Amino acid sequence: MAINRGKRDLEFAKEVAQDNINFEVAVQVRDLRDSLGLAQIKFAKLVNKLQSTIARIESGSMNASTKLLSEIAQATK
């Protein structure tokens, strides 16, 4: 039973770590968009993504890939 609990604890720790990353990304993307003075739809067009993608990133419900974040960074210089 201790092995199963240890595995669950490790899985939980990984989920918490990912949630923390998602939250930090959400804050950074939202701050970037706000600094540009853009609504989600205009920001989405600027970075050539769907508005729903930007909404999911900003809500922290999406695990944004480094490729996606790089594309956003390049589009916003």
mmCIF file of C-alpha atoms in Angstrom:
data_model
loop_
_atom_site.group_PDB
_atom_site.id
_atom_site.type_symbol
_atom_site.label_atom_id
_atom_site.label_comp_id
_atom_site.label_asym_id
_atom_site.label_seq_id
_atom_site.Cartn_x
_atom_site.Cartn_y
_atom_site.Cartn_z
ATOM 1 C CA MET A 1 0.000 0.000 0.000
ATOM 2 C CA ALA A 2 2.870 2.406 0.718
ATOM 3 C CA ILE A 3 4.126 1.992 -2.860
ATOM 4 C CA ASN A 4 0.753 2.952 -4.304
ATOM 5 C CA ARG A 5 0.559 5.961 -2.023
ATOM 6 C CA GLY A 6 4.053 7.041 -3.017
ATOM 7 C CA LYS A 7 3.098 6.779 -6.684
ATOM 8 C CA ARG A 8 -0.065 8.809 -6.085
ATOM 9 C CA ASP A 9 1.932 11.411 -4.173
ATOM 10 C CA LEU A 10 4.396 11.692 -7.054
ATOM 11 C CA GLU A 11 1.590 12.025 -9.608
ATOM 12 C CA PHE A 12 -0.076 14.674 -7.440
ATOM 13 C CA ALA A 13 3.203 16.595 -7.125
ATOM 14 C CA LYS A 14 3.619 16.539 -10.920
ATOM 15 C CA GLU A 15 0.068 17.829 -11.400
ATOM 16 C CA VAL A 16 0.649 20.638 -8.901
ATOM 17 C CA ALA A 17 3.906 21.588 -10.626
ATOM 18 C CA GLN A 18 2.160 21.683 -14.024
ATOM 19 C CA ASP A 19 -0.683 23.760 -12.588
ATOM 20 C CA ASN A 20 1.879 26.236 -11.225
ATOM 21 C CA ILE A 21 3.531 26.479 -14.648
ATOM 22 C CA ASN A 22 0.148 26.961 -16.332
ATOM 23 C CA PHE A 23 -0.719 29.733 -13.880
ATOM 24 C CA GLU A 24 2.593 31.531 -14.457
ATOM 25 C CA VAL A 25 2.172 31.275 -18.235
ATOM 26 C CA ALA A 26 -1.404 32.544 -17.908
ATOM 27 C CA VAL A 27 -0.255 35.605 -15.967
ATOM 28 C CA GLN A 28 2.595 36.343 -18.376
ATOM 29 C CA VAL A 29 0.457 36.044 -21.523
ATOM 30 C CA ARG A 30 -2.312 38.145 -19.985
ATOM 31 C CA ASP A 31 0.209 40.792 -18.898
ATOM 32 C CA LEU A 32 1.715 40.839 -22.396
ATOM 33 C CA ARG A 33 -1.698 41.221 -24.010
ATOM 34 C CA ASP A 34 -2.656 43.961 -21.546
ATOM 35 C CA SER A 35 0.626 45.807 -22.179
ATOM 36 C CA LEU A 36 -0.242 45.843 -25.874
ATOM 37 C CA GLY A 37 -3.716 47.167 -25.066
ATOM 38 C CA LEU A 38 -5.424 44.388 -27.000
ATOM 39 C CA ALA A 39 -8.592 42.416 -26.441
ATOM 40 C CA GLN A 40 -8.227 38.644 -26.680
ATOM 41 C CA ILE A 41 -9.623 38.541 -30.222
ATOM 42 C CA LYS A 42 -7.197 41.183 -31.520
ATOM 43 C CA PHE A 43 -4.281 39.580 -29.687
ATOM 44 C CA ALA A 44 -5.252 36.203 -31.166
ATOM 45 C CA LYS A 45 -5.220 37.675 -34.663
ATOM 46 C CA LEU A 46 -1.831 39.289 -34.006
ATOM 47 C CA VAL A 47 -0.296 35.970 -32.967
ATOM 48 C CA ASN A 48 -2.259 33.986 -35.593
ATOM 49 C CA LYS A 49 -4.108 31.819 -33.068
ATOM 50 C CA LEU A 50 -7.744 31.247 -32.223
ATOM 51 C CA GLN A 51 -9.271 33.441 -29.529
ATOM 52 C CA SER A 52 -10.287 30.264 -27.714
ATOM 53 C CA THR A 53 -6.624 29.238 -27.549
ATOM 54 C CA ILE A 54 -5.695 32.559 -25.941
ATOM 55 C CA ALA A 55 -8.612 32.195 -23.504
ATOM 56 C CA ARG A 56 -7.476 28.683 -22.510
ATOM 57 C CA ILE A 57 -3.897 29.880 -21.996
ATOM 58 C CA GLU A 58 -5.022 32.847 -19.897
ATOM 59 C CA SER A 59 -7.343 30.697 -17.787
ATOM 60 C CA GLY A 60 -4.491 28.308 -17.024
ATOM 61 C CA SER A 61 -6.441 25.361 -18.408
ATOM 62 C CA MET A 62 -4.020 24.731 -21.274
ATOM 63 C CA ASN A 63 -0.532 23.273 -21.159
ATOM 64 C CA ALA A 64 0.993 25.719 -23.632
ATOM 65 C CA SER A 65 3.908 24.200 -25.506
ATOM 66 C CA THR A 66 7.226 25.972 -25.824
ATOM 67 C CA LYS A 67 6.546 26.104 -29.574
ATOM 68 C CA LEU A 68 3.287 27.968 -29.004
ATOM 69 C CA LEU A 69 4.882 30.362 -26.528
ATOM 70 C CA SER A 70 7.768 30.956 -28.938
ATOM 71 C CA GLU A 71 5.306 31.766 -31.728
ATOM 72 C CA ILE A 72 3.558 34.273 -29.448
ATOM 73 C CA ALA A 73 6.893 35.824 -28.488
ATOM 74 C CA GLN A 74 7.990 36.143 -32.115
ATOM 75 C CA ALA A 75 4.668 37.632 -33.223
ATOM 76 C CA THR A 76 4.772 40.255 -30.470
ATOM 77 C CA LYS A 77 8.512 40.905 -30.756
#
